[in-house]
């Protein structure tokens, strides 16, 4: 387990204050003169005052800091609008912080890491995925996470300069699952990190495909699953075996939200922006017109990522999203599930040479693995699987990351 640094803990507390991705708080954490530690100290002081008086103390320093950043971005920024927005946000932030007023540093550290079973990193960490900075540069009204919670191996986050994001709708058919599985296996065989969202359907197939590369080479790329809610709500439950395999094989499961955050529907769109930002190239195996995969494609386009979509039968709704992206010139046609690096122009992390006989043998093995995967989840595209009742009745083993303890005492000054 990597040490919990003072700035990571401060950013975790700021995330707890915001309870969602928050552009204003993100800019303040960057620009506040005394840094994220000073910003947290400032907000905690305001929170104590707010709890006792019901009013906010003066906050001109925060306003000036935020206004300067926003006016640097756009000269049309309205000072009045900034003040109104910050006033509303401050009430929200300090109100959320009051619940932690009497907690010690040790108690906060334990709570935010679930008794040190999760690690937390922020942008100061050498393990931080630098691709996420594009959420500042190339999107409107969005920002990178303040920090990331994770289980598994944090080293994997920076193991590849050109990760592949491979996704598909939850309702994919066998074709969509096969495309996701084979693309992910090819990417991992050549050493690339495979990013997806852990959902049923195309996402799960992509993760399983990356894991299948372990049976072919000793040095495959790993896979990272990004959750919409906190790590206490890793799901869906039908994929618990998958999540355990991801962490056991050297991959990771990450979230930008505090561990207790429930994955409400709007949080999946927030999560999709992270998949898009993290991935150098996005591959969509199959998607309906209205789906999370299409939302991820929109984020990817904003950040100038390469987008490839698998074409499909025009007479079925499963393929309408991918076909439409290709028709409108928003995605390239994915011509094959193999030799992805030659298609996308990426550099292989390492070679994966094999003889023709070995290639034929591995292709047969891949088909067998895909068959086994399909048998494990035979009704994956059945809408009944998404019901609350079925989730509660799932007999999948409970996902439980290992636990260890480590912290940093530099925040003692704040508490």
Short mmCIF file of C-alpha atoms in Angstrom, two decimals:
data_model
loop_
_atom_site.label_atom_id
_atom_site.label_comp_id
_atom_site.label_asym_id
_atom_site.label_seq_id
_atom_site.Cartn_x
_atom_site.Cartn_y
_atom_site.Cartn_z
CA UNK A 1 0.00 0.00 0.00
CA UNK A 2 1.41 3.40 -0.96
CA UNK A 3 1.62 6.07 1.77
CA UNK A 4 -1.29 8.45 2.21
CA UNK A 5 0.30 11.86 1.68
CA UNK A 6 -0.89 15.07 3.28
CA UNK A 7 -1.97 16.62 -0.03
CA UNK A 8 -3.83 13.45 -1.07
CA UNK A 9 -5.72 13.47 2.21
CA UNK A 10 -6.47 17.18 1.78
CA UNK A 11 -7.80 16.57 -1.74
CA UNK A 12 -9.87 13.66 -0.43
CA UNK A 13 -11.44 15.95 2.17
CA UNK A 14 -12.11 18.59 -0.50
CA UNK A 15 -13.81 15.89 -2.56
CA UNK A 16 -15.92 15.02 0.46
CA UNK A 17 -16.90 18.67 0.67
CA UNK A 18 -17.97 18.89 -2.98
CA UNK A 19 -19.53 15.40 -3.26
CA UNK A 20 -19.14 15.58 -7.05
CA UNK A 21 -16.82 16.89 -9.74
CA UNK A 22 -16.56 20.63 -9.06
CA UNK A 23 -14.75 23.03 -11.43
CA UNK A 24 -14.66 25.94 -8.97
CA UNK A 25 -13.15 23.87 -6.16
CA UNK A 26 -10.68 22.29 -8.59
CA UNK A 27 -9.41 25.72 -9.71
CA UNK A 28 -9.15 26.90 -6.11
CA UNK A 29 -7.10 23.83 -5.18
CA UNK A 30 -4.71 24.74 -8.00
CA UNK A 31 -4.43 28.48 -7.41
CA UNK A 32 -5.04 29.17 -3.74
CA UNK A 33 -1.89 30.83 -2.41
CA UNK A 34 -1.42 28.36 0.42
CA UNK A 35 -2.16 25.30 -1.73
CA UNK A 36 -4.69 22.52 -1.13
CA UNK A 37 -3.71 22.19 2.53
CA UNK A 38 -4.30 25.88 3.09
CA UNK A 39 -7.58 25.74 1.18
CA UNK A 40 -8.83 22.87 3.33
CA UNK A 41 -7.80 24.72 6.49
CA UNK A 42 -9.66 27.81 5.23
CA UNK A 43 -12.84 25.87 4.49
CA UNK A 44 -12.71 23.99 7.80
CA UNK A 45 -12.47 27.31 9.63
CA UNK A 46 -15.48 28.59 7.69
CA UNK A 47 -17.32 25.35 8.41
CA UNK A 48 -16.90 25.78 12.18
CA UNK A 49 -18.16 29.36 11.99
CA UNK A 50 -21.06 28.29 9.79
CA UNK A 51 -22.06 25.50 12.20
CA UNK A 52 -22.28 27.94 15.12
CA UNK A 53 -23.73 31.05 13.43
CA UNK A 54 -25.47 29.79 10.33
CA UNK A 55 -23.65 32.39 8.22
CA UNK A 56 -20.44 32.39 6.23
CA UNK A 57 -17.48 34.51 7.32
CA UNK A 58 -15.93 36.78 4.69
CA UNK A 59 -14.50 34.96 1.69
CA UNK A 60 -13.08 37.69 -0.55
CA UNK A 61 -9.75 35.83 -0.82
CA UNK A 62 -11.48 32.81 -2.37
CA UNK A 63 -13.52 35.00 -4.69
CA UNK A 64 -10.47 36.93 -5.91
CA UNK A 65 -8.56 33.69 -6.51
CA UNK A 66 -11.35 32.09 -8.53
CA UNK A 67 -12.19 35.24 -10.49
CA UNK A 68 -8.58 35.71 -11.54
CA UNK A 69 -8.43 32.17 -12.92
CA UNK A 70 -11.76 32.41 -14.77
CA UNK A 71 -10.97 35.80 -16.28
CA UNK A 72 -7.65 34.42 -17.47
CA UNK A 73 -9.60 31.69 -19.27
CA UNK A 74 -12.24 34.06 -20.68
CA UNK A 75 -12.32 37.85 -20.67
CA UNK A 76 -16.13 37.67 -20.83
CA UNK A 77 -16.35 36.20 -17.32
CA UNK A 78 -18.95 38.05 -15.24
CA UNK A 79 -17.69 38.93 -11.72
CA UNK A 80 -21.30 38.96 -10.46
CA UNK A 81 -21.95 35.48 -11.83
CA UNK A 82 -18.74 34.18 -10.25
CA UNK A 83 -19.69 35.66 -6.87
CA UNK A 84 -23.19 34.18 -7.02
CA UNK A 85 -21.89 30.76 -7.99
CA UNK A 86 -19.15 30.74 -5.36
CA UNK A 87 -21.55 31.86 -2.64
CA UNK A 88 -23.85 28.94 -3.41
CA UNK A 89 -20.93 26.52 -3.63
CA UNK A 90 -19.41 27.65 -0.33
CA UNK A 91 -22.66 26.98 1.52
CA UNK A 92 -22.64 23.49 0.02
CA UNK A 93 -18.98 22.80 0.81
CA UNK A 94 -18.89 24.03 4.39
CA UNK A 95 -22.21 22.37 5.17
CA UNK A 96 -20.78 19.02 4.06
CA UNK A 97 -17.61 19.58 6.09
CA UNK A 98 -19.48 20.16 9.37
CA UNK A 99 -20.05 16.41 9.76
CA UNK A 100 -16.27 15.92 10.04
CA UNK A 101 -15.67 18.76 12.48
CA UNK A 102 -14.91 16.61 15.52
CA UNK A 103 -13.01 13.83 13.76
CA UNK A 104 -9.29 13.36 14.40
CA UNK A 105 -6.72 12.95 11.64
CA UNK A 106 -6.50 9.23 12.36
CA UNK A 107 -10.27 8.82 12.20
CA UNK A 108 -10.51 10.78 8.94
CA UNK A 109 -7.69 8.80 7.36
CA UNK A 110 -9.30 5.52 8.38
CA UNK A 111 -12.73 6.60 7.15
CA UNK A 112 -11.52 7.88 3.77
CA UNK A 113 -9.46 4.73 3.11
CA UNK A 114 -11.96 2.24 4.57
CA UNK A 115 -9.50 1.28 7.29
CA UNK A 116 -6.61 1.58 4.82
CA UNK A 117 -7.97 -0.97 2.36
CA UNK A 118 -7.96 1.73 -0.37
CA UNK A 119 -5.08 3.89 -1.53
CA UNK A 120 -5.51 7.55 -2.48
CA UNK A 121 -3.36 9.53 -4.90
CA UNK A 122 -3.54 13.08 -6.22
CA UNK A 123 -1.85 15.05 -9.00
CA UNK A 124 1.31 15.42 -6.88
CA UNK A 125 1.89 11.66 -7.07
CA UNK A 126 4.25 10.20 -9.69
CA UNK A 127 1.52 7.59 -10.23
CA UNK A 128 -1.06 10.19 -11.33
CA UNK A 129 -2.36 9.62 -14.92
CA UNK A 130 -1.27 12.85 -16.60
CA UNK A 131 -3.76 12.32 -19.45
CA UNK A 132 -6.47 13.58 -17.10
CA UNK A 133 -5.16 17.15 -17.38
CA UNK A 134 -6.86 17.37 -20.77
CA UNK A 135 -10.13 17.74 -18.90
CA UNK A 136 -8.90 21.26 -18.09
CA UNK A 137 -7.53 22.01 -21.54
CA UNK A 138 -10.10 20.63 -23.97
CA UNK A 139 -13.49 20.48 -22.28
CA UNK A 140 -16.04 23.02 -21.13
CA UNK A 141 -17.33 22.97 -17.56
CA UNK A 142 -15.28 19.97 -16.53
CA UNK A 143 -12.10 19.24 -14.64
CA UNK A 144 -9.86 16.36 -13.56
CA UNK A 145 -10.56 14.63 -10.24
CA UNK A 146 -9.03 16.15 -7.13
CA UNK A 147 -7.80 12.67 -6.22
CA UNK A 148 -8.35 9.02 -7.05
CA UNK A 149 -9.26 6.17 -4.71
CA UNK A 150 -8.12 2.73 -5.75
CA UNK A 151 -7.67 -0.95 -5.01
CA UNK A 152 -5.17 -3.16 -6.75
CA UNK A 153 -1.76 -2.07 -7.99
CA UNK A 154 -1.40 1.74 -8.25
CA UNK A 155 1.75 1.31 -10.38
CA UNK A 156 -0.43 0.17 -13.26
CA UNK A 157 -1.94 3.64 -13.66
CA UNK A 158 1.21 4.95 -15.34
CA UNK A 159 2.35 1.69 -16.92
CA UNK A 160 1.45 2.77 -20.47
CA UNK A 161 1.68 6.08 -22.34
CA UNK A 162 -1.04 5.13 -24.84
CA UNK A 163 -3.87 3.29 -23.10
CA UNK A 164 -6.81 1.93 -25.06
CA UNK A 165 -10.31 2.68 -23.82
CA UNK A 166 -12.56 -0.19 -24.95
CA UNK A 167 -16.26 0.07 -24.21
CA UNK A 168 -19.69 -1.04 -25.36
CA UNK A 169 -23.30 -0.72 -24.31
CA UNK A 170 -24.68 -2.89 -21.53
CA UNK A 171 -27.10 -4.43 -24.02
CA UNK A 172 -24.48 -5.63 -26.51
CA UNK A 173 -25.13 -8.87 -28.34
CA UNK A 174 -22.58 -11.64 -28.94
CA UNK A 175 -20.96 -9.65 -31.77
CA UNK A 176 -20.38 -6.61 -29.56
CA UNK A 177 -18.96 -8.75 -26.76
CA UNK A 178 -16.65 -10.57 -29.17
CA UNK A 179 -15.30 -7.29 -30.62
CA UNK A 180 -14.62 -5.84 -27.16
CA UNK A 181 -13.00 -9.05 -25.94
CA UNK A 182 -10.70 -9.53 -28.94
CA UNK A 183 -9.67 -5.87 -29.16
CA UNK A 184 -8.78 -5.79 -25.48
CA UNK A 185 -6.83 -9.02 -25.74
CA UNK A 186 -4.84 -7.68 -28.71
CA UNK A 187 -4.11 -4.41 -26.92
CA UNK A 188 -2.96 -6.19 -23.76
CA UNK A 189 -0.83 -8.66 -25.74
CA UNK A 190 1.14 -5.69 -27.05
CA UNK A 191 1.58 -4.23 -23.58
CA UNK A 192 -1.14 -1.58 -23.59
CA UNK A 193 -3.26 -0.69 -20.60
CA UNK A 194 -6.98 -1.34 -21.21
CA UNK A 195 -9.42 1.13 -19.66
CA UNK A 196 -13.14 0.45 -19.26
CA UNK A 197 -16.04 1.01 -16.89
CA UNK A 198 -16.72 -2.39 -15.34
CA UNK A 199 -20.36 -2.45 -16.49
CA UNK A 200 -22.22 -5.46 -17.85
CA UNK A 201 -21.94 -6.00 -21.59
CA UNK A 202 -19.13 -4.44 -23.61
CA UNK A 203 -17.15 -3.14 -20.63
CA UNK A 204 -17.00 -6.52 -18.93
CA UNK A 205 -16.00 -8.21 -22.21
CA UNK A 206 -13.13 -5.73 -22.61
CA UNK A 207 -11.81 -6.41 -19.11
CA UNK A 208 -12.05 -10.17 -19.64
CA UNK A 209 -10.23 -9.82 -22.96
CA UNK A 210 -7.33 -7.99 -21.33
CA UNK A 211 -7.17 -10.66 -18.64
CA UNK A 212 -7.12 -13.39 -21.31
CA UNK A 213 -3.76 -12.06 -22.53
CA UNK A 214 -2.27 -13.41 -19.30
CA UNK A 215 -2.70 -16.93 -20.69
CA UNK A 216 -0.63 -16.08 -23.77
CA UNK A 217 2.22 -13.89 -22.58
CA UNK A 218 4.03 -13.32 -19.30
CA UNK A 219 4.12 -9.52 -19.76
CA UNK A 220 0.67 -8.37 -20.88
CA UNK A 221 -0.80 -4.95 -20.41
CA UNK A 222 -3.12 -4.70 -17.44
CA UNK A 223 -6.66 -3.39 -17.14
CA UNK A 224 -8.17 -0.58 -15.06
CA UNK A 225 -11.87 -0.31 -14.25
CA UNK A 226 -13.29 3.12 -13.40
CA UNK A 227 -16.31 3.17 -11.09
CA UNK A 228 -19.15 5.71 -11.15
CA UNK A 229 -19.66 5.53 -7.38
CA UNK A 230 -17.31 5.07 -4.45
CA UNK A 231 -15.31 1.91 -3.83
CA UNK A 232 -17.77 0.68 -1.20
CA UNK A 233 -20.18 0.34 -4.12
CA UNK A 234 -18.04 -1.53 -6.64
CA UNK A 235 -20.46 -3.13 -9.04
CA UNK A 236 -22.54 -4.51 -10.57
CA UNK A 237 -22.54 -7.55 -8.30
CA UNK A 238 -22.71 -9.88 -11.32
CA UNK A 239 -19.14 -8.78 -12.11
CA UNK A 240 -17.62 -9.42 -8.67
CA UNK A 241 -15.59 -12.33 -9.99
CA UNK A 242 -14.27 -10.06 -12.73
CA UNK A 243 -13.32 -7.32 -10.27
CA UNK A 244 -11.45 -9.82 -8.11
CA UNK A 245 -9.57 -11.08 -11.16
CA UNK A 246 -8.62 -7.52 -12.15
CA UNK A 247 -6.97 -6.78 -8.82
CA UNK A 248 -5.47 -10.26 -8.45
CA UNK A 249 -3.80 -9.94 -11.87
CA UNK A 250 -2.08 -6.62 -11.19
CA UNK A 251 -4.78 -4.30 -12.48
CA UNK A 252 -6.72 -1.69 -10.53
CA UNK A 253 -10.21 -0.40 -9.78
CA UNK A 254 -10.44 3.35 -9.26
CA UNK A 255 -12.96 6.07 -8.42
CA UNK A 256 -12.86 9.84 -8.10
CA UNK A 257 -15.52 9.83 -5.36
CA UNK A 258 -15.42 9.16 -1.63
CA UNK A 259 -15.91 5.46 -0.76
CA UNK A 260 -19.50 5.84 0.43
CA UNK A 261 -20.75 7.62 -2.72
CA UNK A 262 -23.74 5.86 -4.26
CA UNK A 263 -23.48 5.45 -8.06
CA UNK A 264 -26.51 7.56 -9.00
CA UNK A 265 -27.32 7.69 -12.70
CA UNK A 266 -25.74 11.10 -13.37
CA UNK A 267 -22.44 9.90 -11.95
CA UNK A 268 -22.02 7.48 -14.86
CA UNK A 269 -21.73 10.43 -17.24
CA UNK A 270 -19.12 11.96 -14.94
CA UNK A 271 -17.27 8.63 -14.95
CA UNK A 272 -17.38 8.48 -18.74
CA UNK A 273 -15.32 11.66 -19.02
CA UNK A 274 -12.54 9.90 -17.06
CA UNK A 275 -12.54 6.90 -19.42
CA UNK A 276 -12.33 9.30 -22.36
CA UNK A 277 -9.54 11.41 -20.85
CA UNK A 278 -7.47 8.45 -19.70
CA UNK A 279 -7.56 6.75 -23.11
CA UNK A 280 -5.37 7.77 -26.04
CA UNK A 281 -7.72 5.85 -28.32
CA UNK A 282 -11.34 4.92 -27.69
CA UNK A 283 -12.78 1.78 -29.29
CA UNK A 284 -16.54 1.27 -29.22
CA UNK A 285 -17.47 -2.34 -29.84
CA UNK A 286 -21.21 -1.76 -30.12
CA UNK A 287 -23.60 0.95 -28.97
CA UNK A 288 -27.18 2.00 -29.32
CA UNK A 289 -27.94 5.62 -30.20
CA UNK A 290 -28.71 6.53 -26.59
CA UNK A 291 -26.12 4.86 -24.40
CA UNK A 292 -23.26 5.56 -22.05
CA UNK A 293 -20.84 4.52 -24.79
CA UNK A 294 -22.09 7.36 -26.98
CA UNK A 295 -21.66 9.79 -24.10
CA UNK A 296 -18.06 8.61 -23.70
CA UNK A 297 -17.50 9.13 -27.44
CA UNK A 298 -18.71 12.72 -27.07
CA UNK A 299 -16.17 13.36 -24.30
CA UNK A 300 -13.43 11.72 -26.37
CA UNK A 301 -14.17 13.96 -29.35
CA UNK A 302 -13.88 17.06 -27.15
CA UNK A 303 -10.39 15.97 -26.10
CA UNK A 304 -9.30 15.11 -29.65
CA UNK A 305 -8.89 11.43 -28.93
CA UNK A 306 -8.78 8.85 -31.71
CA UNK A 307 -12.16 7.14 -31.90
CA UNK A 308 -12.84 3.84 -33.63
CA UNK A 309 -16.26 2.23 -33.92
CA UNK A 310 -17.10 -1.29 -35.05
CA UNK A 311 -19.64 -1.20 -37.90
CA UNK A 312 -22.60 -3.54 -37.67
CA UNK A 313 -25.87 -4.73 -39.14
CA UNK A 314 -27.94 -1.65 -40.04
CA UNK A 315 -31.17 -3.53 -39.30
CA UNK A 316 -30.59 -3.90 -35.56
CA UNK A 317 -30.63 -1.13 -32.93
CA UNK A 318 -27.55 -2.58 -31.22
CA UNK A 319 -25.32 -1.09 -33.93
CA UNK A 320 -27.09 2.23 -34.54
CA UNK A 321 -24.73 4.26 -32.35
CA UNK A 322 -21.50 3.00 -33.92
CA UNK A 323 -22.89 3.20 -37.45
CA UNK A 324 -24.04 6.76 -36.84
CA UNK A 325 -20.64 7.84 -35.48
CA UNK A 326 -18.98 6.45 -38.62
CA UNK A 327 -21.58 8.04 -40.92
CA UNK A 328 -21.12 11.48 -39.36
CA UNK A 329 -17.33 11.24 -39.53
CA UNK A 330 -17.00 11.28 -35.74
CA UNK A 331 -15.32 7.87 -35.63
CA UNK A 332 -13.07 5.80 -37.86
CA UNK A 333 -14.20 2.37 -38.98
CA UNK A 334 -12.63 -0.39 -36.90
CA UNK A 335 -11.53 -2.80 -39.65
CA UNK A 336 -10.16 -5.54 -37.41
CA UNK A 337 -9.84 -6.67 -33.80
CA UNK A 338 -6.16 -7.53 -34.28
CA UNK A 339 -3.04 -5.48 -35.06
CA UNK A 340 -4.61 -2.47 -33.38
CA UNK A 341 -1.31 -0.60 -33.19
CA UNK A 342 -0.94 -0.69 -36.97
CA UNK A 343 -4.51 0.57 -37.32
CA UNK A 344 -4.26 3.39 -34.79
CA UNK A 345 -0.61 4.33 -35.26
CA UNK A 346 0.28 3.63 -31.63
CA UNK A 347 3.67 2.31 -30.66
CA UNK A 348 3.78 -1.20 -29.28
CA UNK A 349 4.82 -1.22 -25.63
CA UNK A 350 6.54 -4.51 -26.42
CA UNK A 351 6.50 -6.96 -29.31
CA UNK A 352 4.28 -9.98 -29.22
CA UNK A 353 5.81 -12.12 -32.00
CA UNK A 354 4.50 -15.59 -32.64
CA UNK A 355 4.72 -18.20 -35.33
CA UNK A 356 1.81 -18.85 -37.69
CA UNK A 357 1.11 -22.14 -35.90
CA UNK A 358 1.18 -20.42 -32.53
CA UNK A 359 -1.10 -17.65 -33.81
CA UNK A 360 -3.61 -20.24 -35.01
CA UNK A 361 -3.42 -22.03 -31.66
CA UNK A 362 -3.91 -18.78 -29.73
CA UNK A 363 -6.86 -17.81 -31.93
CA UNK A 364 -8.50 -21.14 -31.09
CA UNK A 365 -7.72 -20.55 -27.41
CA UNK A 366 -9.22 -17.07 -27.60
CA UNK A 367 -12.43 -18.47 -29.06
CA UNK A 368 -12.59 -21.03 -26.25
CA UNK A 369 -12.01 -18.29 -23.66
CA UNK A 370 -14.75 -16.17 -25.18
CA UNK A 371 -17.06 -19.17 -25.16
CA UNK A 372 -16.31 -19.76 -21.47
CA UNK A 373 -16.89 -16.08 -20.74
CA UNK A 374 -20.26 -16.20 -22.51
CA UNK A 375 -21.24 -19.27 -20.53
CA UNK A 376 -20.40 -17.52 -17.25
CA UNK A 377 -22.78 -14.68 -18.14
CA UNK A 378 -25.29 -16.35 -20.48
CA UNK A 379 -28.05 -13.76 -19.94
CA UNK A 380 -25.88 -10.66 -19.73
CA UNK A 381 -28.03 -8.64 -22.10
CA UNK A 382 -31.25 -9.62 -20.29
CA UNK A 383 -32.84 -6.43 -18.85
CA UNK A 384 -33.95 -8.38 -15.78
CA UNK A 385 -30.32 -8.53 -14.69
CA UNK A 386 -30.38 -4.79 -14.07
CA UNK A 387 -33.26 -4.92 -11.59
CA UNK A 388 -32.61 -4.15 -7.94
CA UNK A 389 -34.07 -7.51 -6.97
CA UNK A 390 -31.67 -9.47 -9.15
CA UNK A 391 -28.68 -7.45 -7.96
CA UNK A 392 -29.57 -8.23 -4.35
CA UNK A 393 -30.10 -11.92 -5.11
CA UNK A 394 -26.79 -12.29 -7.00
CA UNK A 395 -24.72 -15.19 -5.71
CA UNK A 396 -21.45 -13.70 -6.99
CA UNK A 397 -18.72 -13.67 -4.36
CA UNK A 398 -18.32 -10.41 -2.49
CA UNK A 399 -15.43 -8.30 -3.74
CA UNK A 400 -13.13 -7.51 -0.82
CA UNK A 401 -9.75 -5.79 -1.35
CA UNK A 402 -6.88 -6.52 0.99
CA UNK A 403 -6.19 -4.14 3.86
CA UNK A 404 -3.04 -2.44 5.14
CA UNK A 405 -2.21 0.76 7.00
CA UNK A 406 -0.12 3.79 6.14
CA UNK A 407 -0.57 7.54 6.61
CA UNK A 408 1.22 10.88 6.71
CA UNK A 409 1.26 13.15 9.73
CA UNK A 410 1.76 16.48 7.93
CA UNK A 411 -1.94 17.32 8.29
CA UNK A 412 -1.71 17.35 12.04
CA UNK A 413 -1.50 21.13 11.89
CA UNK A 414 -5.05 21.21 10.49
CA UNK A 415 -6.74 19.15 13.18
#
